[in-house]
Amino acid sequence: MRVRNPSPSCVLCFFILLGAPVLGVANPWTEAGPPGFGIRDVAVDPLSPSTIYVTANEAVLKTSDGGLHWSELIGLGGPALHVLVDPVTPSTLYATGRDSPGWISKSSDGGATWRRVYSEGGLRRVVSLAIDPRTPHNVYAGTVSYALCFGFDVCPEGGGVARSQDGGQTWHQSGPDQPTYSIVVDPSASSTVYAAMGAVYSTGAGGGVYWSTDSGQVWEVASEGPRGAPSLAIDPVDRFTLYAGGSGVSKTTDGGRSWWQSGLEGFEVLALAIGPSVSSTAYAATSSGVFRSVDAGASWQSIGLDGAYVDAIAFDPAVLGAIYAVAGEKLYHLDPGPSACVPNPTTSCLNGGRFRTELAWQTPDGRIGAGRAMPLTSDTGYFWFFERSNVEVAVKVIDGTSINGNFWVFAGALSDVAYRITVTDTQTGRVKSYQNTQGHMSSFADTSAFQGTGGSAGQVTAGSTAVPISATAYLEPAEACSVSPAALCLNGARFKVDVAWRTKDGRSGLGRAAALSADTGYFWFFQQANVELVLKVLDGLALNGHYWVFYGALSDVAYTITVTDTETGIVRTYDNPQGALASHADTEAF
């Protein structure tokens, strides 16, 4: 969220600029908003990308079908400037007023009804909003107070941060009395918040990028870097890398302590966004079009809307590289078209290379990173997070078009770390994301993930609630495990693992085994390229005195896993019923 910094000598010029026409609208940009002018901001529902909100004149407008039809959400009580969607509960919205005195309204029902939750007074406005993506009841508002200067003009004089820790019910003022134009929350550490304060035309002293490490209670200057930056953006992978808009783009890689110019000198940069899947890709909305960098800000290239004053940009989560832009008070959409999948250390290319698969993880202590991708078959790959030998998640994409007209996505977890899987169809650009919350181990099957040609929709079957039936048997100590086509030997060959499967029509057989590491392997049932089950046995003796068994399913066929401790003769079996799709962690197996 951002606001322009008007010149002290011509406030009238500021409002003339707001209505400037779009120049040089270049393909593949298409007009996507409601007819007419007046749009100032755009927000997209991250879970339902066809639901889009824009602020326009006296209301927030909403579409639920990707822009074909728009409805006016009334009840705000005045012209709106910004709109913000809660990333966890997208039916919760916040909107700010465009004029003085400033205000914030909230909706808990997708904009059907609104209530005023914050009000300012006099010549004071709310010019920016930020929400904590991990703790969304923490909301921050940047405010600016104005005073008469240069005759009848007004200039920014003070402001600060208003923060709420209860979803907008109560607010507390914090930070220095400085105009606050942009705020960003560290996605991996909720307590860390950055704010760009001070204005180029402020009559007061000070300013720069401030930061707080206690959720906005106490602020200190991180640096006297970009002053009055209308936009801040933080790298979703590297929490110490930030970009600031203003006169060009400034960048820091040490949490704001030092900044340097990172391009677009001579342009007023009004909004910034960092690629959600590829953090080296950044977008800048400027006073003369939209620019993109694919090398972390080292260089920038125009991607259209040349000559247009671009107020805001937002990602379209349904298509990789697609974005919305508000230019000349109209809404435009950029569809970059298909792009080939290129495998790299964090990307798997599945189903003949058509589907790009990536994963981002986050630990309970706030560490984040990208999963390291490893291929298994043409349809299946897996990711490891911390050690190459420790498989965490397996993903496969198979062609189900002959059955229901769709390509299917399956995933099986061997980890309870929070992560997000992103799968992109490079032929259409469509994107599907799947979230695993902290502390859960989920398998799933999405049989309507990507439409092929002429089929009906399938369904997503979540396996995290499936409870496998386990049993323990005691046998005489067995001989050392011997690898065979139907058996894995894991954890120093101490544990023998085999699987027996059975289908609905009565067929049965033994899973065919393939080792991945000393601790991990997988089984296929019907075709060698079609991985059905991934399993690992870990040594947890130092933690709780036991060996642990983890498995993640990529199949809802009924099967029985048998794990034998060849040193003690103890046997553990795990039964998966027909139609279930489960991941399981037994941390007291042996």
PDB file of N, CA and C in Angstrom, residues 161-211:
ATOM      1  N   VAL A 161       2.346   5.504  13.332  1.00  0.00           N
ATOM      2  CA  VAL A 161       1.759   4.185  13.090  1.00  0.00           C
ATOM      3  C   VAL A 161       0.640   3.943  14.094  1.00  0.00           C
ATOM      4  N   ALA A 162      -0.521   3.549  13.588  1.00  0.00           N
ATOM      5  CA  ALA A 162      -1.603   3.061  14.445  1.00  0.00           C
ATOM      6  C   ALA A 162      -1.613   1.544  14.324  1.00  0.00           C
ATOM      7  N   ARG A 163      -1.609   0.851  15.431  1.00  0.00           N
ATOM      8  CA  ARG A 163      -1.550  -0.612  15.374  1.00  0.00           C
ATOM      9  C   ARG A 163      -2.683  -1.216  16.179  1.00  0.00           C
ATOM     10  N   SER A 164      -3.189  -2.337  15.683  1.00  0.00           N
ATOM     11  CA  SER A 164      -4.225  -3.091  16.374  1.00  0.00           C
ATOM     12  C   SER A 164      -3.760  -4.528  16.515  1.00  0.00           C
ATOM     13  N   GLN A 165      -3.979  -5.099  17.676  1.00  0.00           N
ATOM     14  CA  GLN A 165      -3.616  -6.500  17.914  1.00  0.00           C
ATOM     15  C   GLN A 165      -4.838  -7.373  18.146  1.00  0.00           C
ATOM     16  N   ASP A 166      -6.013  -6.845  17.786  1.00  0.00           N
ATOM     17  CA  ASP A 166      -7.243  -7.608  17.951  1.00  0.00           C
ATOM     18  C   ASP A 166      -8.151  -7.469  16.732  1.00  0.00           C
ATOM     19  N   GLY A 167      -7.529  -7.420  15.554  1.00  0.00           N
ATOM     20  CA  GLY A 167      -8.307  -7.366  14.327  1.00  0.00           C
ATOM     21  C   GLY A 167      -9.074  -6.083  14.138  1.00  0.00           C
ATOM     22  N   GLY A 168      -8.544  -4.979  14.669  1.00  0.00           N
ATOM     23  CA  GLY A 168      -9.149  -3.690  14.430  1.00  0.00           C
ATOM     24  C   GLY A 168     -10.127  -3.219  15.480  1.00  0.00           C
ATOM     25  N   GLN A 169     -10.329  -3.998  16.537  1.00  0.00           N
ATOM     26  CA  GLN A 169     -11.278  -3.572  17.572  1.00  0.00           C
ATOM     27  C   GLN A 169     -10.740  -2.385  18.359  1.00  0.00           C
ATOM     28  N   THR A 170      -9.462  -2.445  18.706  1.00  0.00           N
ATOM     29  CA  THR A 170      -8.828  -1.334  19.416  1.00  0.00           C
ATOM     30  C   THR A 170      -7.530  -0.984  18.716  1.00  0.00           C
ATOM     31  N   TRP A 171      -7.127   0.300  18.827  1.00  0.00           N
ATOM     32  CA  TRP A 171      -5.932   0.789  18.153  1.00  0.00           C
ATOM     33  C   TRP A 171      -5.084   1.589  19.132  1.00  0.00           C
ATOM     34  N   HIS A 172      -3.773   1.551  18.899  1.00  0.00           N
ATOM     35  CA  HIS A 172      -2.837   2.301  19.733  1.00  0.00           C
ATOM     36  C   HIS A 172      -1.839   3.002  18.818  1.00  0.00           C
ATOM     37  N   GLN A 173      -1.580   4.262  19.095  1.00  0.00           N
ATOM     38  CA  GLN A 173      -0.630   5.036  18.307  1.00  0.00           C
ATOM     39  C   GLN A 173       0.787   4.722  18.763  1.00  0.00           C
ATOM     40  N   SER A 174       1.692   4.597  17.814  1.00  0.00           N
ATOM     41  CA  SER A 174       3.083   4.302  18.165  1.00  0.00           C
ATOM     42  C   SER A 174       3.996   4.951  17.144  1.00  0.00           C
ATOM     43  N   GLY A 175       5.278   4.946  17.448  1.00  0.00           N
ATOM     44  CA  GLY A 175       6.269   5.477  16.534  1.00  0.00           C
ATOM     45  C   GLY A 175       6.406   6.981  16.633  1.00  0.00           C
ATOM     46  N   PRO A 176       7.436   7.529  16.012  1.00  0.00           N
ATOM     47  CA  PRO A 176       7.650   8.981  16.038  1.00  0.00           C
ATOM     48  C   PRO A 176       6.579   9.708  15.244  1.00  0.00           C
ATOM     49  N   ASP A 177       6.447  10.998  15.498  1.00  0.00           N
ATOM     50  CA  ASP A 177       5.457  11.828  14.812  1.00  0.00           C
ATOM     51  C   ASP A 177       5.991  12.193  13.434  1.00  0.00           C
ATOM     52  N   GLN A 178       6.039  11.189  12.561  1.00  0.00           N
ATOM     53  CA  GLN A 178       6.558  11.354  11.206  1.00  0.00           C
ATOM     54  C   GLN A 178       5.520  10.824  10.211  1.00  0.00           C
ATOM     55  N   PRO A 179       5.352  11.480   9.060  1.00  0.00           N
ATOM     56  CA  PRO A 179       4.487  10.914   8.023  1.00  0.00           C
ATOM     57  C   PRO A 179       4.931   9.493   7.693  1.00  0.00           C
ATOM     58  N   THR A 180       3.986   8.554   7.703  1.00  0.00           N
ATOM     59  CA  THR A 180       4.317   7.137   7.505  1.00  0.00           C
ATOM     60  C   THR A 180       3.586   6.647   6.263  1.00  0.00           C
ATOM     61  N   TYR A 181       4.337   6.454   5.180  1.00  0.00           N
ATOM     62  CA  TYR A 181       3.730   6.186   3.882  1.00  0.00           C
ATOM     63  C   TYR A 181       3.650   4.706   3.525  1.00  0.00           C
ATOM     64  N   SER A 182       4.441   3.872   4.142  1.00  0.00           N
ATOM     65  CA  SER A 182       4.406   2.453   3.796  1.00  0.00           C
ATOM     66  C   SER A 182       4.896   1.625   4.977  1.00  0.00           C
ATOM     67  N   ILE A 183       4.297   0.433   5.133  1.00  0.00           N
ATOM     68  CA  ILE A 183       4.612  -0.483   6.219  1.00  0.00           C
ATOM     69  C   ILE A 183       4.679  -1.892   5.638  1.00  0.00           C
ATOM     70  N   VAL A 184       5.615  -2.695   6.110  1.00  0.00           N
ATOM     71  CA  VAL A 184       5.700  -4.090   5.699  1.00  0.00           C
ATOM     72  C   VAL A 184       6.073  -4.931   6.912  1.00  0.00           C
ATOM     73  N   VAL A 185       5.477  -6.130   6.998  1.00  0.00           N
ATOM     74  CA  VAL A 185       5.711  -7.051   8.107  1.00  0.00           C
ATOM     75  C   VAL A 185       6.599  -8.190   7.622  1.00  0.00           C
ATOM     76  N   ASP A 186       7.597  -8.537   8.437  1.00  0.00           N
ATOM     77  CA  ASP A 186       8.478  -9.654   8.119  1.00  0.00           C
ATOM     78  C   ASP A 186       7.638 -10.941   8.097  1.00  0.00           C
ATOM     79  N   PRO A 187       7.560 -11.666   6.966  1.00  0.00           N
ATOM     80  CA  PRO A 187       6.698 -12.848   6.892  1.00  0.00           C
ATOM     81  C   PRO A 187       7.171 -14.011   7.741  1.00  0.00           C
ATOM     82  N   SER A 188       8.437 -13.998   8.142  1.00  0.00           N
ATOM     83  CA  SER A 188       8.966 -15.104   8.931  1.00  0.00           C
ATOM     84  C   SER A 188       9.119 -14.762  10.405  1.00  0.00           C
ATOM     85  N   ALA A 189       8.923 -13.513  10.776  1.00  0.00           N
ATOM     86  CA  ALA A 189       9.037 -13.098  12.180  1.00  0.00           C
ATOM     87  C   ALA A 189       8.023 -11.983  12.422  1.00  0.00           C
ATOM     88  N   SER A 190       6.854 -12.355  12.923  1.00  0.00           N
ATOM     89  CA  SER A 190       5.750 -11.411  13.032  1.00  0.00           C
ATOM     90  C   SER A 190       6.087 -10.181  13.845  1.00  0.00           C
ATOM     91  N   SER A 191       7.002 -10.303  14.775  1.00  0.00           N
ATOM     92  CA  SER A 191       7.299  -9.176  15.653  1.00  0.00           C
ATOM     93  C   SER A 191       8.113  -8.093  14.960  1.00  0.00           C
ATOM     94  N   THR A 192       8.657  -8.386  13.769  1.00  0.00           N
ATOM     95  CA  THR A 192       9.498  -7.421  13.070  1.00  0.00           C
ATOM     96  C   THR A 192       8.680  -6.695  11.998  1.00  0.00           C
ATOM     97  N   VAL A 193       8.640  -5.376  12.113  1.00  0.00           N
ATOM     98  CA  VAL A 193       7.855  -4.545  11.200  1.00  0.00           C
ATOM     99  C   VAL A 193       8.728  -3.381  10.740  1.00  0.00           C
ATOM    100  N   TYR A 194       8.639  -3.036   9.456  1.00  0.00           N
ATOM    101  CA  TYR A 194       9.377  -1.904   8.899  1.00  0.00           C
ATOM    102  C   TYR A 194       8.388  -0.823   8.465  1.00  0.00           C
ATOM    103  N   ALA A 195       8.793   0.436   8.597  1.00  0.00           N
ATOM    104  CA  ALA A 195       7.963   1.553   8.154  1.00  0.00           C
ATOM    105  C   ALA A 195       8.843   2.630   7.553  1.00  0.00           C
ATOM    106  N   ALA A 196       8.417   3.170   6.405  1.00  0.00           N
ATOM    107  CA  ALA A 196       9.117   4.283   5.769  1.00  0.00           C
ATOM    108  C   ALA A 196       8.479   5.575   6.252  1.00  0.00           C
ATOM    109  N   MET A 197       9.258   6.382   6.954  1.00  0.00           N
ATOM    110  CA  MET A 197       8.725   7.596   7.575  1.00  0.00           C
ATOM    111  C   MET A 197       9.443   8.830   7.044  1.00  0.00           C
ATOM    112  N   GLY A 198       8.820   9.994   7.327  1.00  0.00           N
ATOM    113  CA  GLY A 198       9.358  11.249   6.831  1.00  0.00           C
ATOM    114  C   GLY A 198       8.963  11.447   5.384  1.00  0.00           C
ATOM    115  N   ALA A 199       8.884  12.675   4.958  1.00  0.00           N
ATOM    116  CA  ALA A 199       8.494  12.962   3.583  1.00  0.00           C
ATOM    117  C   ALA A 199       9.466  13.950   2.972  1.00  0.00           C
ATOM    118  N   VAL A 200       9.640  13.844   1.678  1.00  0.00           N
ATOM    119  CA  VAL A 200      10.553  14.735   0.980  1.00  0.00           C
ATOM    120  C   VAL A 200      10.179  16.185   1.223  1.00  0.00           C
ATOM    121  N   TYR A 201       8.881  16.442   1.297  1.00  0.00           N
ATOM    122  CA  TYR A 201       8.409  17.818   1.444  1.00  0.00           C
ATOM    123  C   TYR A 201       7.972  18.130   2.868  1.00  0.00           C
ATOM    124  N   SER A 202       8.364  17.282   3.826  1.00  0.00           N
ATOM    125  CA  SER A 202       7.965  17.517   5.207  1.00  0.00           C
ATOM    126  C   SER A 202       8.670  18.745   5.774  1.00  0.00           C
ATOM    127  N   THR A 203       7.950  19.477   6.633  1.00  0.00           N
ATOM    128  CA  THR A 203       8.567  20.620   7.303  1.00  0.00           C
ATOM    129  C   THR A 203       9.348  20.190   8.527  1.00  0.00           C
ATOM    130  N   GLY A 204       9.220  18.903   8.914  1.00  0.00           N
ATOM    131  CA  GLY A 204       9.933  18.421  10.093  1.00  0.00           C
ATOM    132  C   GLY A 204      11.253  17.779   9.729  1.00  0.00           C
ATOM    133  N   ALA A 205      12.040  17.498  10.750  1.00  0.00           N
ATOM    134  CA  ALA A 205      13.334  16.846  10.545  1.00  0.00           C
ATOM    135  C   ALA A 205      13.174  15.341  10.695  1.00  0.00           C
ATOM    136  N   GLY A 206      14.259  14.613  10.451  1.00  0.00           N
ATOM    137  CA  GLY A 206      14.254  13.173  10.647  1.00  0.00           C
ATOM    138  C   GLY A 206      13.703  12.445   9.437  1.00  0.00           C
ATOM    139  N   GLY A 207      13.326  11.215   9.659  1.00  0.00           N
ATOM    140  CA  GLY A 207      12.793  10.404   8.581  1.00  0.00           C
ATOM    141  C   GLY A 207      13.783   9.350   8.143  1.00  0.00           C
ATOM    142  N   GLY A 208      13.281   8.368   7.410  1.00  0.00           N
ATOM    143  CA  GLY A 208      14.081   7.242   6.964  1.00  0.00           C
ATOM    144  C   GLY A 208      13.280   5.974   7.135  1.00  0.00           C
ATOM    145  N   VAL A 209      13.949   4.829   7.145  1.00  0.00           N
ATOM    146  CA  VAL A 209      13.287   3.547   7.368  1.00  0.00           C
ATOM    147  C   VAL A 209      13.436   3.179   8.839  1.00  0.00           C
ATOM    148  N   TYR A 210      12.302   3.012   9.504  1.00  0.00           N
ATOM    149  CA  TYR A 210      12.280   2.624  10.909  1.00  0.00           C
ATOM    150  C   TYR A 210      11.920   1.141  11.007  1.00  0.00           C
ATOM    151  N   TRP A 211      12.293   0.541  12.125  1.00  0.00           N
ATOM    152  CA  TRP A 211      11.886  -0.838  12.335  1.00  0.00           C
ATOM    153  C   TRP A 211      11.533  -1.065  13.788  1.00  0.00           C
TER     154      TRP A 211
END
